[in-house]
Amino acid sequence: MNNNPNPNNNPNQPNGSGGPAAPGGSRGLLLLAVLIVGVILLFFISSQFNASGQEITLPDLAEAIRAGEVESITVQGDDITAVLNDQTEVQARKESVASFYDTMSLLGVEEAQLQPPTGPEITIQGPNTLGFVFLNILPFVFMIALFGWLAFAMMRSMRGSQDQAMNFGRSRAKMVNIDKPMVTFEDVAGVEESKTELEEIVEFLKDPEKFIRLGARVPKGVLMIGPPGTGKNLLARAVAGEAGVPFMNISGSDFVEMFVGVGASRVRDLFEKARQVAPCIIFIDEIDAVGRMRGTGLGGGHDEREQTLNQILVEMDGFDNETNIIVIAATNRSDILDPALMRPGRFDRKVYVDRPDVAGREKILEVHTRGKPLRVDVDLQTLAKLTPGFSGADLENLVNEGAILAARRNLAGIGMSEFQEAMEKMAMGPERRSRVITPAEKQVLAYHEAGHALAAYFSENADPVHKITIVPRGRAGGYMMSLPESMDNALNTRSQLFDKIVVAMGGRAAEEVVFNQITTGASNDLERATGLARAMVTRLGMSDRLGLRVFGEDENTPFLGRSLGSSRDYSEESARQIDHEISQIIDAAYERAKTILLDNRDKMDALVDLLMEIETVARPEFEAVMAGQRPSLELQPG
Ligand code: ADP
Ligand code: MG
Ligand code: ZN
């Protein structure tokens, strides 16, 4: 559902009949000429910049890489600069948002060909923002400003009225969506506490008189805080739906526009309209776009924001007992909000909306599968268990993707395999069956994933194996998926964490045990293992030698990103000990994984045979192999 008030981005609409009259005055004409020259100049400069060096198409570049003719590649945003072996420089541009690696893989370049020694040295840099703004955005800003100004001048010369400037802001404020939502609390699942807290608002909107008669201070503003897609918008709509009042929806980012002064006038207009339809709800999504702490804006342009914010506060302060408007604002960054917003009589009520837990996810899945044909094998509880971290919006998307897959397969209902596939696609990017891997590579992959799976199976405190596959997905060659039994791992014991590291090391251990060599496929696993071990030592006080203290600062300091400068608050000696402890944990886990695999080599071989044959092994077949049986292949879906 898209409730955004689709702002009209083309202010160049003829307002009334009549051809484009010339903007009045010679001063205007001069300004017009200057603007046109500016735009042409900027386009000229930008084309100059992009054309240093010879242009080459992406397929040609891919061809050159395959032929080993490229020495190095620098990717900056969408601009690709390649230096060939004869030191000539060529330029290419990718149009899409796909990563350079994905683009190359689509063009048939294998991963090995993108790495030294055979392949080029690759440097990936973020887009050159300053240059990007200058070359790509500025010309457009100029163009739009030009058109806007033209339209402005046109209207003025047509009617010559002072009021036009006001109307300009007003016509855009009309884009505010007003409707009477039909959704109720029934449609919002897994956020029971938030619903309870909003109950009072519903009561108030239904019968404001009751509150006033008792002399209660009427609520004015509610701040909903939570990650994206957790249903803040939906909850606000449900409040309106429950109370049967109109719902006005606008996004904070819509206020912030290039026309100075428009933001504040839009706010004025919005509240004016709300007064006419009250009792009602005004929902301001992404309030942080205008409600940032004042004086902390980086770069220019926050005057406009400040005016908009001030206007919102002025309007809310002007509410009296007869106003009957509730302003609900949503944000996922309450830490950067201006404290003035939270003063009594403004957004003084806070409602936290969290990502759903497993029971909540099941309920959300129920809501979104309601009325959709499901096949009998669908088990929403299992799906809920498999999707920790998914928000309500993710789950809605999952159900939708599953339905699309079922439709494309001409099925009468959505089955578990469609949901599974949709889930994996969402978690790791679309399946890439087309990527060619040699049988030898496939075998290494199979042993790697089997290694993870066996390590998990034979570790007492690891999560049970849910699925093993060697079908490549996104950047991952294959993967093993486990099903957390203890939900949403709120608490992990030391042995659980250790076993997680054993499982992570299982892939690499298998490569060593079987092939006595190590590929690059395990780097991700090592990162994970090191991260876990580091957390055990420095954050969780799980190392005997270093004891119960926390070293360093948490890297995810929520306040405006990271702290500047060094955050190390411990000595060189401690640093050495930390490194030592981490290595010890990882070494021990690696040895443990190797022992498991050596002791169960026959089972690992059997699993690899099965993986080579059917590529994806699910839990029942996996457990059959571990029990020494050869599973019947009919069980395998798809
Ligand atoms: P937010 O405002 O927090 O970013 P939205 O309300 O826009 O999230 O959520 C987008 C969509 O995701 C909703 O329209 C709804 O279909 C689905 N959704 C999100 N949370 C829930 C929930 N708790 N229960 C049911 N559906 C949800
Ligand atoms: Mg949202
Ligand atoms: Zn791995």
Coordinates of C-alpha atoms and ligand atoms in Angstrom, one line a residue, residues 448-449 452 478-480 503-504 506-508 511 521-525, ligand 3:
H448 CA 32.3 -27.2 2.4
E449 CA 28.5 -27.0 3.1
H452 CA 29.0 -26.9 8.2
G478 CA 26.1 -22.4 -1.4
Y479 CA 24.9 -22.3 2.1
M480 CA 23.7 -24.3 5.1
V503 CA 29.7 -24.6 12.8
A504 CA 31.2 -21.6 11.1
G506 CA 33.1 -26.6 9.7
G507 CA 33.3 -25.5 6.0
R508 CA 36.9 -24.8 6.0
E511 CA 38.1 -28.5 2.8
G521 CA 35.3 -19.7 -0.1
A522 CA 35.5 -19.6 3.6
S523 CA 36.4 -15.9 4.2
N524 CA 32.8 -15.0 5.2
D525 CA 32.8 -17.9 7.7
Ligands
ZN3 ZN 30.9 -21.6 4.6

